[in-house]
Tab-separated table of C-alpha atoms and ligand atoms in Angstrom:
chain	number	residue	atom	x	y	z
H	1	MET	CA	-12.392	-7.261	16.343
H	2	ALA	CA	-15.838	-5.758	14.981
H	3	ILE	CA	-15.777	-2.970	11.783
H	4	THR	CA	-15.547	0.723	12.880
H	5	ILE	CA	-17.847	3.083	11.457
H	6	LYS	CA	-16.631	6.687	11.273
H	7	ASN	CA	-19.047	9.548	11.174
H	8	ALA	CA	-18.250	13.039	9.405
H	9	GLU	CA	-15.774	14.254	12.175
H	10	GLU	CA	-13.741	11.333	12.526
H	11	LEU	CA	-13.649	10.977	8.660
H	12	GLU	CA	-12.122	14.504	8.507
H	13	GLY	CA	-9.058	13.270	11.046
H	14	MET	CA	-8.735	10.451	8.705
H	15	ARG	CA	-8.682	12.568	5.599
H	16	ALA	CA	-5.848	14.924	7.490
H	17	ALA	CA	-3.620	11.928	8.338
H	18	CYS	CA	-4.002	10.258	4.770
H	19	GLN	CA	-3.174	13.449	3.347
H	20	ALA	CA	-0.085	13.765	5.287
H	21	ALA	CA	0.833	10.018	4.105
H	22	ALA	CA	0.173	10.587	0.744
H	23	SER	CA	2.583	14.023	0.587
H	24	VAL	CA	5.569	11.831	1.757
H	25	LEU	CA	5.479	9.706	-1.266
H	26	GLN	CA	5.140	13.113	-2.929
H	27	TYR	CA	8.138	14.228	-1.163
H	28	LEU	CA	10.387	11.370	-2.173
H	29	GLU	CA	9.801	11.538	-6.250
H	30	ASP	CA	12.556	13.779	-7.101
H	31	HIS	CA	14.481	11.500	-4.708
H	32	VAL	CA	14.169	8.267	-6.460
H	33	GLN	CA	17.347	8.142	-8.490
H	34	PRO	CA	19.723	5.628	-9.506
H	35	GLY	CA	22.620	5.497	-6.735
H	36	VAL	CA	20.530	6.402	-3.837
H	37	THR	CA	20.107	3.848	-0.815
H	38	THR	CA	16.594	2.727	0.245
H	39	GLY	CA	18.111	3.820	3.893
H	40	GLN	CA	18.714	7.378	2.528
H	41	LEU	CA	14.972	7.366	1.286
H	42	ASP	CA	13.676	6.466	4.688
H	43	ASP	CA	16.036	8.994	6.396
H	44	LEU	CA	14.309	11.687	4.045
H	45	ALA	CA	11.113	10.399	4.919
H	46	ARG	CA	11.911	10.287	8.700
H	47	GLU	CA	12.980	13.627	8.686
H	48	TYR	CA	9.936	15.063	6.505
H	49	VAL	CA	7.288	12.933	8.855
H	50	LEU	CA	8.547	13.976	12.225
H	51	GLY	CA	9.589	17.167	11.141
H	52	PRO	CA	7.396	19.684	9.043
H	53	LEU	CA	4.550	17.406	8.698
H	54	GLY	CA	4.285	17.226	12.343
H	55	CYS	CA	3.202	13.342	12.686
H	56	THR	CA	4.571	10.012	14.161
H	57	SER	CA	5.266	6.919	12.176
H	58	ALA	CA	3.231	3.980	12.441
H	59	THR	CA	5.869	1.793	11.068
H	60	ILE	CA	8.953	2.845	13.131
H	61	GLY	CA	8.784	0.017	15.999
H	62	TYR	CA	5.534	-1.667	14.870
H	63	THR	CA	5.459	-5.056	15.690
H	64	ALA	CA	2.164	-6.420	14.228
H	65	GLY	CA	0.648	-7.164	17.778
H	66	GLY	CA	4.014	-8.537	18.792
H	67	SER	CA	4.044	-11.113	16.266
H	68	ARG	CA	7.355	-9.527	14.422
H	69	PRO	CA	10.261	-7.708	15.403
H	70	PRO	CA	10.184	-4.127	15.422
H	71	PHE	CA	10.223	-2.587	11.953
H	72	PRO	CA	13.015	-0.141	11.798
H	73	GLY	CA	11.609	1.909	8.883
H	74	ALA	CA	9.572	4.947	8.506
H	75	ILE	CA	9.065	3.558	5.155
H	76	CYS	CA	8.958	-0.138	3.530
H	77	SER	CA	10.907	-0.088	0.414
H	78	SER	CA	10.241	-2.868	-1.592
H	79	VAL	CA	12.583	-3.254	-4.742
H	80	ASN	CA	11.793	-5.778	-7.555
H	81	HIS	CA	11.438	-9.165	-6.589
H	82	VAL	CA	10.144	-7.710	-2.886
H	83	VAL	CA	6.718	-7.990	-2.397
H	84	CYS	CA	6.321	-5.934	0.419
H	85	HIS	CA	7.742	-4.761	3.947
H	86	GLY	CA	11.111	-4.264	2.470
H	87	ILE	CA	12.990	-3.127	5.452
H	88	PRO	CA	15.374	0.352	4.439
H	89	GLY	CA	19.145	-0.119	4.374
H	90	ASN	CA	22.116	0.022	2.421
H	91	LYS	CA	20.374	-1.145	-0.984
H	92	LYS	CA	21.589	1.372	-3.794
H	93	LEU	CA	18.824	1.595	-6.514
H	94	LYS	CA	20.004	0.856	-10.111
H	95	ARG	CA	18.758	2.316	-13.654
H	96	GLY	CA	15.596	-0.102	-14.341
H	97	ASP	CA	14.459	-1.170	-10.883
H	98	ILE	CA	10.994	-0.761	-9.838
H	99	MET	CA	10.481	0.180	-6.184
H	100	ASN	CA	7.108	0.003	-4.072
H	101	ILE	CA	7.397	3.015	-1.067
H	102	ASP	CA	4.671	2.145	1.663
H	103	VAL	CA	4.276	4.842	4.083
H	104	THR	CA	1.602	4.946	7.278
H	105	VAL	CA	1.466	8.215	9.439
H	106	ILE	CA	-0.377	8.885	12.591
H	107	LYS	CA	-1.904	12.146	12.908
H	108	ASP	CA	-4.256	13.330	15.885
H	109	GLY	CA	-4.797	9.608	16.592
H	110	TRP	CA	-5.850	8.642	13.250
H	111	HIS	CA	-3.875	6.388	10.640
H	112	GLY	CA	-3.202	7.034	6.810
H	113	ASP	CA	-1.729	4.322	4.686
H	114	THR	CA	-1.073	4.502	1.141
H	115	SER	CA	1.923	3.107	-1.319
H	116	LYS	CA	2.952	3.696	-4.971
H	117	MET	CA	5.323	2.144	-7.642
H	118	PHE	CA	8.327	4.510	-8.359
H	119	TYR	CA	10.783	4.058	-11.682
H	120	VAL	CA	14.202	4.426	-11.456
H	121	GLY	CA	15.077	6.009	-14.465
H	122	GLU	CA	13.591	3.855	-17.370
H	123	PRO	CA	11.976	0.596	-16.601
H	124	THR	CA	12.022	-2.562	-18.745
H	125	VAL	CA	8.873	-3.213	-20.869
H	126	LEU	CA	7.748	-6.138	-18.079
H	127	GLY	CA	8.739	-3.861	-15.093
H	128	ARG	CA	6.292	-1.040	-16.730
H	129	ARG	CA	3.407	-3.311	-17.337
H	130	LEU	CA	3.352	-5.132	-14.235
H	131	SER	CA	3.198	-1.894	-12.321
H	132	GLU	CA	0.480	-0.336	-14.683
H	133	THR	CA	-0.997	-3.443	-14.081
H	134	ALA	CA	-1.093	-3.594	-10.470
H	135	HIS	CA	-2.488	0.056	-10.576
H	136	THR	CA	-5.130	-0.510	-12.716
H	137	ALA	CA	-6.371	-3.409	-10.686
H	138	MET	CA	-6.072	-1.208	-7.666
H	139	VAL	CA	-8.556	1.173	-9.430
H	140	ALA	CA	-10.766	-1.695	-10.372
H	141	GLY	CA	-11.427	-2.686	-6.854
H	142	ILE	CA	-11.778	0.868	-5.660
H	143	GLU	CA	-14.567	1.531	-8.534
H	144	GLN	CA	-16.120	-1.238	-6.590
H	145	VAL	CA	-17.199	0.875	-3.382
H	146	ARG	CA	-20.230	2.077	-2.604
H	147	PRO	CA	-22.943	0.933	0.092
H	148	GLY	CA	-24.364	-2.475	-0.407
H	149	ALA	CA	-21.664	-3.912	-2.502
H	150	THR	CA	-19.485	-6.634	-0.458
H	151	LEU	CA	-15.726	-7.019	-0.436
H	152	GLY	CA	-15.642	-10.127	-2.542
H	153	ASP	CA	-17.107	-7.487	-5.419
H	154	ILE	CA	-13.549	-5.761	-4.814
H	155	GLY	CA	-11.375	-8.571	-4.438
H	156	HIS	CA	-12.808	-10.421	-8.036
H	157	ALA	CA	-12.456	-6.887	-9.782
H	158	ILE	CA	-8.839	-6.924	-8.995
H	159	GLN	CA	-8.308	-10.357	-9.805
H	160	GLN	CA	-9.780	-9.871	-13.113
H	161	VAL	CA	-7.315	-7.305	-13.981
H	162	ALA	CA	-4.141	-8.993	-12.920
H	163	GLU	CA	-4.968	-12.379	-14.314
H	164	ALA	CA	-6.064	-10.796	-17.657
H	165	GLU	CA	-2.530	-9.881	-18.259
H	166	GLY	CA	-1.103	-13.162	-17.252
H	167	PHE	CA	-0.140	-11.946	-13.545
H	168	SER	CA	-0.945	-13.413	-10.463
H	169	ILE	CA	-2.364	-12.014	-7.270
H	170	VAL	CA	-0.527	-12.427	-3.727
H	171	ARG	CA	-2.798	-14.287	-1.705
H	172	GLU	CA	-0.764	-14.029	2.093
H	173	TYR	CA	-1.052	-9.859	2.645
H	174	CYS	CA	-4.162	-8.160	2.020
H	175	GLY	CA	-5.872	-4.718	2.374
H	176	HIS	CA	-7.291	-3.699	6.145
H	177	GLY	CA	-9.785	-1.620	7.991
H	178	ILE	CA	-7.887	1.425	9.379
H	179	GLY	CA	-8.702	4.318	11.513
H	180	ARG	CA	-7.648	4.878	15.004
H	181	VAL	CA	-5.931	1.244	14.949
H	182	PHE	CA	-3.489	0.846	11.932
H	183	HIS	CA	-4.728	-2.719	11.061
H	184	GLU	CA	-8.078	-3.368	12.004
H	185	ASP	CA	-11.150	-5.622	10.430
H	186	PRO	CA	-12.281	-6.216	7.881
H	187	GLN	CA	-9.544	-8.201	5.857
H	188	VAL	CA	-9.780	-6.834	2.390
H	189	LEU	CA	-8.578	-9.541	-0.108
H	190	HIS	CA	-7.416	-8.754	-3.374
H	191	TYR	CA	-9.390	-12.038	-5.056
H	192	GLY	CA	-12.730	-13.318	-4.778
H	193	LYS	CA	-16.185	-13.845	-6.172
H	194	PRO	CA	-18.775	-11.420	-6.491
H	195	GLY	CA	-21.572	-11.069	-3.794
H	196	ALA	CA	-19.326	-12.780	-1.151
H	197	GLY	CA	-18.358	-11.340	1.797
H	198	GLU	CA	-18.969	-8.426	4.326
H	199	VAL	CA	-21.192	-5.764	2.650
H	200	LEU	CA	-19.919	-2.501	2.711
H	201	LYS	CA	-21.402	0.459	4.664
H	202	THR	CA	-21.548	4.278	4.340
H	203	GLY	CA	-18.595	5.319	7.055
H	204	MET	CA	-16.081	2.489	6.613
H	205	THR	CA	-12.414	3.092	5.946
H	206	PHE	CA	-10.163	0.358	4.798
H	207	THR	CA	-7.211	-0.064	2.521
H	208	ILE	CA	-7.163	-1.346	-0.791
H	209	GLU	CA	-3.000	-2.748	-1.756
H	210	PRO	CA	-3.016	-5.328	-4.487
H	211	MET	CA	0.499	-7.017	-4.676
H	212	VAL	CA	0.778	-8.416	-8.352
H	213	ASN	CA	3.156	-10.859	-9.562
H	214	ALA	CA	4.327	-11.274	-12.921
H	215	GLY	CA	5.298	-15.088	-12.386
H	216	ALA	CA	3.556	-17.520	-9.509
H	217	PRO	CA	1.992	-16.153	-6.667
H	218	GLY	CA	3.917	-17.675	-4.167
H	219	THR	CA	5.652	-15.843	-1.356
H	220	ARG	CA	8.364	-16.099	1.051
H	221	GLU	CA	9.389	-14.011	4.100
H	222	LEU	CA	13.158	-13.789	4.812
H	223	PRO	CA	14.615	-14.665	8.497
H	224	ASP	CA	14.681	-10.636	8.919
H	225	GLY	CA	10.993	-11.492	10.022
H	226	TRP	CA	9.578	-8.898	7.630
H	227	THR	CA	10.806	-9.019	3.960
H	228	VAL	CA	8.729	-10.704	2.067
H	229	VAL	CA	9.941	-12.065	-1.984
H	230	THR	CA	8.433	-13.895	-4.569
H	231	ARG	CA	8.974	-17.825	-4.219
H	232	ASP	CA	10.177	-17.628	-8.155
H	233	HIS	CA	11.867	-14.429	-7.351
H	234	SER	CA	9.523	-12.890	-10.146
H	235	LEU	CA	9.065	-9.075	-10.105
H	236	SER	CA	6.068	-7.791	-7.935
H	237	ALA	CA	4.118	-4.606	-7.988
H	238	GLN	CA	1.803	-2.911	-5.362
H	239	TRP	CA	0.147	-0.057	-4.997
H	240	GLU	CA	-2.332	0.973	-1.937
H	241	HIS	CA	-4.669	3.680	-1.236
H	242	THR	CA	-7.077	4.162	2.214
H	243	ILE	CA	-10.532	4.624	0.894
H	244	ALA	CA	-13.487	5.884	2.772
H	245	VAL	CA	-17.170	4.029	1.999
H	246	THR	CA	-19.744	7.004	1.204
H	247	ASP	CA	-23.364	7.313	0.574
H	248	SER	CA	-22.560	7.936	-3.127
H	249	GLY	CA	-19.717	5.605	-3.264
H	250	TYR	CA	-16.207	5.919	-2.129
H	251	GLU	CA	-13.796	8.810	-1.372
H	252	VAL	CA	-10.145	7.769	-2.001
H	253	LEU	CA	-8.331	9.852	1.547
H	254	THR	CA	-4.782	9.458	-0.109
H	255	LEU	CA	-5.300	11.229	-3.414
H	256	ARG	CA	-1.930	12.676	-4.539
H	257	ASN	CA	-3.000	16.107	-6.120
H	258	GLY	CA	-6.395	14.921	-6.946
H	259	ALA	CA	-5.136	12.124	-8.352
H	260	VAL	CA	-5.272	8.240	-7.817
Y	1	MF3	N1	1.827	-0.337	5.180
Y	1	MF3	C1	1.653	-1.719	5.590
Y	1	MF3	C2	0.330	-2.004	4.916
Y	1	MF3	O1	0.030	-1.417	3.986
Y	1	MF3	C3	2.305	-2.369	6.699
Y	1	MF3	C4	3.808	-1.939	7.031
Y	1	MF3	S1	3.948	-2.665	8.363
Y	1	MF3	C5	6.016	-2.230	8.490
Y	1	MF3	O2	-0.622	-2.452	5.874
Y	1	MF3	F1	6.136	-2.445	9.663
Y	1	MF3	F2	6.639	-3.275	7.861
Y	1	MF3	F3	5.948	-1.101	8.248
Y	2	CO	CO1	-1.746	-0.715	4.584
Y	3	CO	CO1	0.713	0.402	3.222
């Protein structure tokens, strides 16, 4: 599968899909409270996406090319030691939990994919530091993006930030090209060497979505076929934006109120 380049009109479609995805995270913000279940958040997201937003969900029924059971949620909800792909259900949030909510919508055939961390009440000192570090790492990766830079430049910048704090980068899951297809080339690793890998070109669109563990980097997949947890049960945090490479550098397509 080759890397697709989006022209100005196609980028306009991506921008609209990405802004729709970003609005879902904003919509959910006030609803993340102690006592709320991840399934209730999923119901709210589903009604909003399919109703007022006028989008379809890229995750409901998603099988990753037939390799997994159909994903049931309009969001992934990954709490505490869950790294990613948490299935929403009857899990009740409690004060001090940290949670990633990841949403991917389709608008006019274009995919928008973004996620952020939420605190349930006040986080622990470690929970806050981990979440903030994962965010700083993502931003460091984004700031590498310009024509002529490489995927290795992005991965290296992300890895440096996480490891300088004594945290680790998950290796088994990565960012991805995105467009009319949910997961397309290239794979965007969150670790690497400066100058290595694919050279970036104007019109590429891909996600940057580092998963940062408080303990060891190892992960394990639960028998449900989706939920990924840290092997050592340490906390994990993730943030994700969909990015376009522009002539002057980058555009973050999934900004929320103009902020990363
Ligand atoms: N949104 C995730 C990503 O960033 C993929 C979720 S697939 C699902 O690539 F089926 F688990 F929802
Ligand atoms: Co993604
Ligand atoms: Co995502």
